[in-house]
Tab-separated table of C-alpha atoms in Angstrom:
chain	number	residue	atom	x	y	z
Q	1	UNK	CA	-21.343	157.092	133.363
Q	2	UNK	CA	-19.823	156.775	137.732
Q	3	UNK	CA	-22.406	153.251	137.567
Q	4	UNK	CA	-20.573	152.739	133.588
Q	5	UNK	CA	-17.077	152.791	134.237
Q	6	UNK	CA	-17.385	150.769	137.551
Q	7	UNK	CA	-19.974	148.036	135.231
Q	8	UNK	CA	-16.998	148.212	133.210
Q	9	UNK	CA	-14.086	148.714	136.110
Q	10	UNK	CA	-15.189	145.088	137.364
Q	11	UNK	CA	-15.874	143.476	133.827
Q	12	UNK	CA	-12.470	143.923	132.029
Q	13	UNK	CA	-11.143	141.088	133.689
Q	14	UNK	CA	-14.097	138.379	132.394
Q	15	UNK	CA	-14.050	139.689	129.502
Q	16	UNK	CA	-10.728	138.196	128.384
Q	17	UNK	CA	-10.879	134.388	126.820
Q	18	UNK	CA	-11.480	131.357	128.532
Q	19	UNK	CA	-12.197	133.368	131.852
Q	20	UNK	CA	-15.211	131.321	132.592
Q	21	UNK	CA	-14.564	131.824	136.819
Q	22	UNK	CA	-16.302	135.204	137.397
Q	23	UNK	CA	-20.520	133.493	136.484
Q	24	UNK	CA	-21.054	137.545	135.073
Q	25	UNK	CA	-19.453	136.837	131.835
Q	26	UNK	CA	-20.103	132.868	131.241
Q	27	UNK	CA	-21.906	133.429	129.003
Q	28	UNK	CA	-19.155	134.343	126.745
Q	29	UNK	CA	-17.623	131.891	125.976
Q	30	UNK	CA	-20.815	130.024	125.107
Q	31	UNK	CA	-22.032	133.139	122.335
Q	32	UNK	CA	-18.059	132.805	120.926
Q	33	UNK	CA	-18.415	129.124	120.456
Q	34	UNK	CA	-21.915	129.072	118.761
Q	35	UNK	CA	-20.422	132.550	116.292
Q	36	UNK	CA	-17.655	130.118	115.637
Q	37	UNK	CA	-19.858	127.791	114.162
Q	38	UNK	CA	-22.873	130.071	112.631
Q	39	UNK	CA	-20.886	132.091	110.908
Q	40	UNK	CA	-18.798	128.664	109.972
Q	41	UNK	CA	-20.430	126.333	109.239
Q	42	UNK	CA	-23.645	128.143	108.767
Q	43	UNK	CA	-25.554	126.476	110.916
Q	44	UNK	CA	-26.950	127.153	114.418
Q	45	UNK	CA	-26.345	124.730	116.795
Q	46	UNK	CA	-29.199	122.352	117.071
Q	47	UNK	CA	-26.739	119.762	118.371
Q	48	UNK	CA	-26.361	122.214	121.275
Q	49	UNK	CA	-29.185	121.707	124.577
Q	50	UNK	CA	-28.336	125.233	125.412
Q	51	UNK	CA	-29.252	127.259	122.347
Q	52	UNK	CA	-33.020	128.292	123.140
Q	53	UNK	CA	-33.224	131.071	121.235
Q	54	UNK	CA	-34.412	132.586	118.153
Q	55	UNK	CA	-32.634	132.824	114.748
Q	56	UNK	CA	-32.113	136.028	115.240
Q	57	UNK	CA	-30.155	136.097	118.272
Q	58	UNK	CA	-27.238	133.894	116.688
Q	59	UNK	CA	-26.481	136.808	113.517
Q	60	UNK	CA	-26.750	139.191	117.220
Q	61	UNK	CA	-24.303	137.169	118.528
Q	62	UNK	CA	-22.383	136.424	115.317
Q	63	UNK	CA	-21.943	139.743	114.957
Q	64	UNK	CA	-18.646	140.765	117.229
Q	65	UNK	CA	-17.068	137.028	115.603
Q	66	UNK	CA	-17.276	139.008	112.171
Q	67	UNK	CA	-16.030	141.781	113.573
Q	68	UNK	CA	-13.273	140.844	115.304
Q	69	UNK	CA	-13.483	136.874	116.291
Q	70	UNK	CA	-11.201	135.482	118.281
Q	71	UNK	CA	-9.841	137.328	121.220
Q	72	UNK	CA	-11.121	140.626	120.516
Q	73	UNK	CA	-14.774	138.828	120.106
Q	74	UNK	CA	-15.887	139.220	123.991
Q	75	UNK	CA	-14.783	142.375	123.913
Q	76	UNK	CA	-16.959	143.365	120.879
Q	77	UNK	CA	-19.243	142.255	122.443
Q	78	UNK	CA	-19.380	144.261	125.539
Q	79	UNK	CA	-18.675	146.623	123.336
Q	80	UNK	CA	-22.036	145.879	121.871
Q	81	UNK	CA	-24.148	146.608	124.663
Q	82	UNK	CA	-22.498	149.392	125.775
Q	83	UNK	CA	-23.988	151.234	122.702
Q	84	UNK	CA	-27.255	149.512	123.664
Q	85	UNK	CA	-26.835	150.966	127.037
Q	86	UNK	CA	-25.909	154.374	125.764
Q	87	UNK	CA	-29.390	154.644	123.701
Q	88	UNK	CA	-31.745	153.475	125.189
Q	89	UNK	CA	-29.995	156.573	127.553
Q	90	UNK	CA	-30.121	158.828	125.102
Q	91	UNK	CA	-33.049	157.550	124.475
Q	92	UNK	CA	-34.968	158.118	127.518
Q	93	UNK	CA	-33.545	161.219	128.080
Q	94	UNK	CA	-34.399	163.025	125.038
Q	95	UNK	CA	-38.587	161.892	126.017
Q	96	UNK	CA	-37.695	163.924	129.873
Q	97	UNK	CA	-36.946	166.696	128.240
Q	98	UNK	CA	-38.772	167.057	125.396
Q	99	UNK	CA	-41.615	166.475	127.184
Q	100	UNK	CA	-40.750	169.666	129.547
Q	101	UNK	CA	-41.845	168.400	133.164
Q	102	UNK	CA	-39.823	167.286	136.413
Q	103	UNK	CA	-41.369	164.289	136.893
Q	104	UNK	CA	-40.053	162.783	133.473
Q	105	UNK	CA	-36.971	162.851	134.809
Q	106	UNK	CA	-37.147	159.670	136.398
Q	107	UNK	CA	-37.485	157.764	133.387
Q	108	UNK	CA	-33.689	158.130	132.399
Q	109	UNK	CA	-32.263	157.665	136.402
Q	110	UNK	CA	-34.800	154.881	136.623
Q	111	UNK	CA	-32.278	152.983	133.727
Q	112	UNK	CA	-29.611	154.054	135.140
Q	113	UNK	CA	-30.477	152.994	138.493
Q	114	UNK	CA	-31.900	149.977	137.640
Q	115	UNK	CA	-29.522	148.484	135.500
Q	116	UNK	CA	-26.213	149.884	138.505
Q	117	UNK	CA	-28.547	147.345	140.527
Q	118	UNK	CA	-28.338	143.831	138.210
Q	119	UNK	CA	-25.092	144.123	138.561
Q	120	UNK	CA	-22.076	143.389	135.062
Q	121	UNK	CA	-24.526	140.232	134.524
Q	122	UNK	CA	-26.561	143.047	131.782
Q	123	UNK	CA	-23.013	143.172	130.221
Q	124	UNK	CA	-22.590	139.632	130.185
Q	125	UNK	CA	-25.287	139.068	128.131
Q	126	UNK	CA	-27.732	140.177	125.479
Q	127	UNK	CA	-31.332	140.773	127.518
Q	128	UNK	CA	-29.388	144.411	127.590
Q	129	UNK	CA	-30.133	144.346	123.935
Q	130	UNK	CA	-33.285	143.088	123.346
Q	131	UNK	CA	-34.959	145.214	126.734
Q	132	UNK	CA	-33.181	148.462	124.696
Q	133	UNK	CA	-35.771	147.509	121.765
Q	134	UNK	CA	-38.337	147.427	123.633
Q	135	UNK	CA	-38.542	150.528	125.120
Q	136	UNK	CA	-38.200	151.965	121.526
Q	137	UNK	CA	-40.678	150.582	120.365
Q	138	UNK	CA	-42.021	151.721	123.331
Q	139	UNK	CA	-41.395	155.595	122.975
Q	140	UNK	CA	-41.341	155.830	119.458
Q	141	UNK	CA	-45.127	153.890	118.874
Q	142	UNK	CA	-47.003	157.070	119.160
Q	143	UNK	CA	-45.489	158.940	116.412
Q	144	UNK	CA	-42.651	156.657	114.408
Q	145	UNK	CA	-45.492	153.288	114.151
Q	146	UNK	CA	-43.361	152.074	112.202
Q	147	UNK	CA	-39.488	151.947	113.683
Q	148	UNK	CA	-41.822	151.171	116.230
Q	149	UNK	CA	-43.399	148.067	114.718
Q	150	UNK	CA	-39.464	147.880	112.807
Q	151	UNK	CA	-37.940	147.405	116.473
Q	152	UNK	CA	-40.098	144.910	118.102
Q	153	UNK	CA	-39.630	142.558	115.470
Q	154	UNK	CA	-35.999	143.201	115.852
Q	155	UNK	CA	-36.658	142.543	119.558
Q	156	UNK	CA	-38.941	139.753	118.363
Q	157	UNK	CA	-35.753	137.631	116.291
Q	158	UNK	CA	-34.057	138.102	119.718
Q	159	UNK	CA	-36.674	137.006	121.917
Q	160	UNK	CA	-40.366	136.595	122.166
Q	161	UNK	CA	-41.237	138.664	125.061
Q	162	UNK	CA	-40.960	142.607	123.638
Q	163	UNK	CA	-44.282	141.121	120.779
Q	164	UNK	CA	-45.668	142.649	125.111
Q	165	UNK	CA	-45.145	146.458	123.422
Q	166	UNK	CA	-48.394	146.404	121.507
Q	167	UNK	CA	-50.965	145.702	124.164
Q	168	UNK	CA	-52.662	148.154	125.417
Q	169	UNK	CA	-52.095	150.584	121.984
Q	170	UNK	CA	-54.529	152.598	120.066
Q	171	UNK	CA	-56.262	150.369	117.487
Q	172	UNK	CA	-54.459	153.298	114.603
Q	173	UNK	CA	-51.300	151.825	115.814
Q	174	UNK	CA	-51.649	149.125	116.533
Q	175	UNK	CA	-52.945	148.652	113.464
Q	176	UNK	CA	-49.698	149.944	111.854
Q	177	UNK	CA	-46.565	148.572	113.646
Q	178	UNK	CA	-48.201	145.451	113.862
Q	179	UNK	CA	-48.199	145.252	110.315
Q	180	UNK	CA	-44.444	146.606	109.417
Q	181	UNK	CA	-43.256	144.447	112.265
Q	182	UNK	CA	-45.451	141.261	110.629
Q	183	UNK	CA	-44.155	142.229	108.088
Q	184	UNK	CA	-40.323	142.693	108.712
Q	185	UNK	CA	-40.864	139.604	111.193
Q	186	UNK	CA	-41.335	137.619	107.825
Q	187	UNK	CA	-38.530	139.287	106.085
Q	188	UNK	CA	-35.712	138.425	108.465
Q	189	UNK	CA	-37.965	134.408	108.914
Q	190	UNK	CA	-36.864	133.828	105.861
Q	191	UNK	CA	-33.512	135.139	105.730
Q	192	UNK	CA	-32.797	133.763	108.971
Q	193	UNK	CA	-34.404	130.395	108.085
Q	194	UNK	CA	-32.535	130.559	104.871
Q	195	UNK	CA	-29.544	131.000	106.263
Q	196	UNK	CA	-29.050	128.213	107.909
Q	197	UNK	CA	-30.542	124.412	109.152
Q	198	UNK	CA	-31.070	124.321	112.963
Q	199	UNK	CA	-33.176	127.858	113.209
Q	200	UNK	CA	-36.372	127.522	115.011
Q	201	UNK	CA	-34.486	124.787	117.121
Q	202	UNK	CA	-34.965	126.549	120.068
Q	203	UNK	CA	-38.745	125.914	120.176
Q	204	UNK	CA	-37.664	121.819	120.461
Q	205	UNK	CA	-35.350	123.022	123.402
Q	206	UNK	CA	-37.576	125.095	125.482
Q	207	UNK	CA	-40.740	123.085	125.375
Q	208	UNK	CA	-38.442	119.994	126.567
Q	209	UNK	CA	-37.343	122.634	129.699
Q	210	UNK	CA	-38.598	121.698	133.434
Q	211	UNK	CA	-38.418	123.835	136.867
Q	212	UNK	CA	-35.369	126.468	137.767
Q	213	UNK	CA	-34.451	126.770	140.390
Q	214	UNK	CA	-34.390	130.998	140.242
Q	215	UNK	CA	-38.435	130.921	139.163
Q	216	UNK	CA	-41.122	132.019	141.306
Q	217	UNK	CA	-42.599	128.144	141.196
Q	218	UNK	CA	-39.824	126.906	142.846
Q	219	UNK	CA	-39.014	128.508	145.564
Q	220	UNK	CA	-41.292	126.441	148.061
Q	221	UNK	CA	-40.499	123.121	146.485
Q	222	UNK	CA	-37.211	124.364	147.284
Q	223	UNK	CA	-38.113	125.651	151.268
Q	224	UNK	CA	-39.637	121.728	151.071
Q	225	UNK	CA	-36.815	120.308	150.524
Q	226	UNK	CA	-34.602	122.449	153.354
Q	227	UNK	CA	-36.715	120.985	155.071
Q	228	UNK	CA	-38.209	117.471	154.477
Q	229	UNK	CA	-35.802	116.738	151.260
Q	230	UNK	CA	-37.130	114.719	148.290
Q	231	UNK	CA	-36.106	117.167	145.679
Q	232	UNK	CA	-32.825	117.399	143.997
Q	233	UNK	CA	-30.991	119.950	142.119
Q	234	UNK	CA	-29.915	118.557	138.111
Q	235	UNK	CA	-28.359	120.481	135.596
Q	236	UNK	CA	-29.913	120.375	132.931
Q	237	UNK	CA	-30.392	122.228	129.253
Q	238	UNK	CA	-28.134	124.601	130.427
Q	239	UNK	CA	-29.369	125.924	133.644
Q	240	UNK	CA	-30.171	123.702	137.567
Q	241	UNK	CA	-33.206	122.272	137.384
Q	242	UNK	CA	-35.220	120.792	140.539
Q	243	UNK	CA	-36.851	117.012	140.083
Q	244	UNK	CA	-38.724	115.451	142.494
Q	245	UNK	CA	-42.554	115.251	143.039
Q	246	UNK	CA	-44.741	118.215	141.872
Q	247	UNK	CA	-42.281	119.714	140.215
Q	248	UNK	CA	-44.703	119.072	137.367
Q	249	UNK	CA	-47.563	119.662	137.756
Q	250	UNK	CA	-45.754	123.822	139.417
Q	251	UNK	CA	-44.251	123.154	135.679
Q	252	UNK	CA	-47.655	122.655	134.367
Q	253	UNK	CA	-48.643	125.704	137.246
Q	254	UNK	CA	-47.003	128.232	135.480
Q	255	UNK	CA	-48.355	127.577	131.227
Q	256	UNK	CA	-51.776	127.596	133.244
Q	257	UNK	CA	-51.244	130.980	135.558
Q	258	UNK	CA	-49.481	132.841	132.472
Q	259	UNK	CA	-52.971	132.352	130.998
Q	260	UNK	CA	-54.426	133.266	133.489
Q	261	UNK	CA	-52.954	135.753	133.698
Q	262	UNK	CA	-52.757	136.608	129.646
Q	263	UNK	CA	-56.539	136.491	130.242
Q	264	UNK	CA	-56.856	138.744	132.917
Q	265	UNK	CA	-53.942	141.848	130.936
Q	266	UNK	CA	-56.536	141.795	128.187
Q	267	UNK	CA	-59.569	142.058	129.969
Q	268	UNK	CA	-58.235	144.970	131.044
Q	269	UNK	CA	-57.328	146.148	128.516
Q	270	UNK	CA	-60.964	146.089	127.062
Q	271	UNK	CA	-62.302	147.424	129.933
Q	272	UNK	CA	-59.808	150.145	130.736
Q	273	UNK	CA	-57.934	151.033	128.277
Q	274	UNK	CA	-54.418	151.935	130.640
Q	275	UNK	CA	-51.441	153.338	129.367
Q	276	UNK	CA	-49.772	151.507	126.893
Q	277	UNK	CA	-47.141	151.584	128.901
Q	278	UNK	CA	-48.297	150.058	132.177
Q	279	UNK	CA	-50.222	147.656	130.498
Q	280	UNK	CA	-46.560	146.833	128.734
Q	281	UNK	CA	-45.274	146.319	132.649
Q	282	UNK	CA	-47.793	144.055	134.027
Q	283	UNK	CA	-47.059	141.708	130.848
Q	284	UNK	CA	-43.752	142.048	131.699
Q	285	UNK	CA	-43.795	140.983	135.273
Q	286	UNK	CA	-46.972	138.533	135.411
Q	287	UNK	CA	-44.015	136.571	132.710
Q	288	UNK	CA	-41.135	136.366	134.753
Q	289	UNK	CA	-43.249	135.657	137.127
Q	290	UNK	CA	-45.042	132.342	135.442
Q	291	UNK	CA	-42.162	132.061	134.245
Q	292	UNK	CA	-39.966	128.698	134.476
Q	293	UNK	CA	-37.505	129.853	134.047
Q	294	UNK	CA	-36.584	133.105	135.873
Q	295	UNK	CA	-32.688	133.566	135.052
Q	296	UNK	CA	-31.212	137.115	136.517
Q	297	UNK	CA	-30.987	139.386	133.336
Q	298	UNK	CA	-34.628	138.598	131.984
Q	299	UNK	CA	-35.225	141.182	135.229
Q	300	UNK	CA	-33.390	143.973	132.777
Q	301	UNK	CA	-36.832	143.970	130.586
Q	302	UNK	CA	-38.448	144.841	133.719
Q	303	UNK	CA	-36.541	147.248	134.821
Q	304	UNK	CA	-36.553	148.888	130.473
Q	305	UNK	CA	-40.614	148.920	130.499
Q	306	UNK	CA	-40.171	151.042	134.230
Q	307	UNK	CA	-37.851	153.576	132.879
Q	308	UNK	CA	-40.101	154.054	130.185
Q	309	UNK	CA	-43.759	154.199	132.452
Q	310	UNK	CA	-41.210	156.216	135.144
Q	311	UNK	CA	-41.533	159.463	132.338
Q	312	UNK	CA	-45.273	159.298	132.511
Q	313	UNK	CA	-46.573	161.419	135.071
Q	314	UNK	CA	-50.463	159.993	134.181
Q	315	UNK	CA	-48.449	156.552	134.648
Q	316	UNK	CA	-49.770	154.624	136.995
Q	317	UNK	CA	-46.786	152.452	137.803
Q	318	UNK	CA	-45.278	154.466	140.293
Q	319	UNK	CA	-44.949	152.558	143.454
Q	320	UNK	CA	-44.913	149.568	140.694
Q	321	UNK	CA	-41.336	151.084	138.917
Q	322	UNK	CA	-39.805	150.952	143.064
Q	323	UNK	CA	-40.810	146.933	143.822
Q	324	UNK	CA	-38.466	147.057	140.181
Q	325	UNK	CA	-35.823	148.072	141.593
Q	326	UNK	CA	-36.171	146.611	144.959
Q	327	UNK	CA	-36.813	143.744	143.109
Q	328	UNK	CA	-32.982	144.714	140.395
Q	329	UNK	CA	-30.451	145.302	143.436
Q	330	UNK	CA	-32.425	141.602	145.203
Q	331	UNK	CA	-31.281	139.403	141.933
Q	332	UNK	CA	-27.863	140.342	142.103
Q	333	UNK	CA	-27.398	139.574	145.495
Q	334	UNK	CA	-29.248	136.390	144.249
Q	335	UNK	CA	-27.079	136.210	141.222
Q	336	UNK	CA	-23.708	136.029	141.446
Q	337	UNK	CA	-23.088	136.277	145.471
Q	338	UNK	CA	-24.622	133.771	146.910
Q	339	UNK	CA	-25.327	131.560	143.917
Q	340	UNK	CA	-23.849	128.704	144.967
Q	341	UNK	CA	-26.004	128.138	147.538
Q	342	UNK	CA	-28.636	128.736	145.756
Q	343	UNK	CA	-27.372	125.320	143.520
Q	344	UNK	CA	-26.903	124.090	146.577
Q	345	UNK	CA	-30.245	124.977	147.059
Q	346	UNK	CA	-28.619	125.580	151.200
Q	347	UNK	CA	-30.363	128.131	153.593
Q	348	UNK	CA	-28.645	131.409	152.274
Q	349	UNK	CA	-29.090	131.101	149.215
Q	350	UNK	CA	-33.127	130.450	149.600
Q	351	UNK	CA	-33.692	133.119	151.981
Q	352	UNK	CA	-32.494	135.695	149.525
Q	353	UNK	CA	-33.630	133.829	146.280
Q	354	UNK	CA	-37.816	133.485	148.084
Q	355	UNK	CA	-37.092	137.005	149.047
Q	356	UNK	CA	-36.545	138.048	145.661
Q	357	UNK	CA	-38.610	135.998	144.374
Q	358	UNK	CA	-41.768	137.459	147.109
Q	359	UNK	CA	-40.641	141.581	146.079
Q	360	UNK	CA	-41.513	140.278	142.745
Q	361	UNK	CA	-44.716	138.820	142.750
Q	362	UNK	CA	-45.904	141.658	144.851
Q	363	UNK	CA	-45.133	143.998	142.323
Q	364	UNK	CA	-46.505	142.202	140.107
Q	365	UNK	CA	-49.969	141.658	141.767
Q	366	UNK	CA	-49.717	145.790	142.038
Q	367	UNK	CA	-48.884	146.096	139.173
Q	368	UNK	CA	-51.576	144.558	138.038
Q	369	UNK	CA	-53.968	145.743	140.113
Q	370	UNK	CA	-53.324	149.875	139.791
Q	371	UNK	CA	-54.041	149.639	136.384
Q	372	UNK	CA	-57.521	149.529	136.753
Q	373	UNK	CA	-56.780	153.390	137.683
Q	374	UNK	CA	-55.360	154.251	134.307
Q	375	UNK	CA	-58.432	153.656	131.709
Q	376	UNK	CA	-59.377	155.135	128.153
Q	377	UNK	CA	-54.987	157.026	129.074
Q	378	UNK	CA	-53.618	155.683	126.846
Q	379	UNK	CA	-49.301	156.667	126.133
Q	380	UNK	CA	-47.852	159.625	126.282
Q	381	UNK	CA	-46.235	160.935	122.608
Q	382	UNK	CA	-42.738	161.083	122.514
Q	383	UNK	CA	-41.889	162.967	121.304
Q	384	UNK	CA	-44.310	164.957	122.708
Q	385	UNK	CA	-45.502	168.216	120.780
Q	386	UNK	CA	-44.993	171.240	121.554
Q	387	UNK	CA	-47.268	173.021	121.742
Q	388	UNK	CA	-48.847	174.479	124.896
Q	389	UNK	CA	-46.512	172.223	126.974
Q	390	UNK	CA	-44.306	174.433	130.036
Q	391	UNK	CA	-41.371	173.744	129.219
Q	392	UNK	CA	-38.290	172.930	132.553
Q	393	UNK	CA	-34.636	172.665	132.007
Q	394	UNK	CA	-32.994	168.945	131.928
Q	395	UNK	CA	-31.294	167.846	135.312
Q	396	UNK	CA	-29.310	166.443	133.614
């Protein structure tokens, strides 16, 4: 509660309309413009190259506009994110109490501390809401597969990555969740397509993006730029991208690394059957470290899945969870505090960015390696059955 109150205090001024001077809340102005287009014209922002989200994101961004719009938009958006934040914490606390083991209490703390370490950026973007759908899908997957499937479908329609929660589930659960997710997703997709033109324009914009300077693949080139020059930083698709020798090769390498990493995870799932949440965390970290675009708010995805992993005493990922938290802290240092140095490619910014991406790479490799120690285990049920389980008072 204290961490969130501090975030409210420090974000309060920046949620005012036109307060674009603060990088943490700058996107709220853009969200408001998109919401006005979607609601007023019944069309997605298909002419804006910065629109790079599935159509469900348009509906989400339109909600604050429909509820109040104008001056109230930013405050209502802030309230939606806060509600999602509280919902995740409530689910984690409920799961920890139902489990009864002291180690399960670390789950809620990982979420509480992780979001605080990422800072107010979490409340100025909608990625926390997407992370909430993934966490809910994982927690409900065993006992409430229909709800879990609906949550996963909602997450995929906001941003594609929550599909990773389906990895590692037991076959029966996987089929039930996938069926509900596919049905809900297809129905919603038809409705969103009918809402207006441009629902799927994000696919073109995403495919045309280059190598963002914050991505792990760009870090060696940024260091080389400091030593020898030869690279420039350009602003495209709403982000700062690197231009120069080997950039295209690095971008293609990201795609190849994603494919190879995905194949390794599938092989690990087939041979070892690691816990579902553990496999999901490895998949999220792999997606982050191999992505051509690595915005700092994406780390909340890993924080959410790490919090679910921390609930289970059998998780293989506990050391990795600590690395995720350290990476979250460095992400806040990188953005917004030294991002002006990152955007200009100067030493202070590049050093912080290299440390952040180095930690992320270590977390990814360690996460995948530790999956080998989790053979034949499945995600613990949340809430677990009480029969034969010890009880203990919650520390929260």
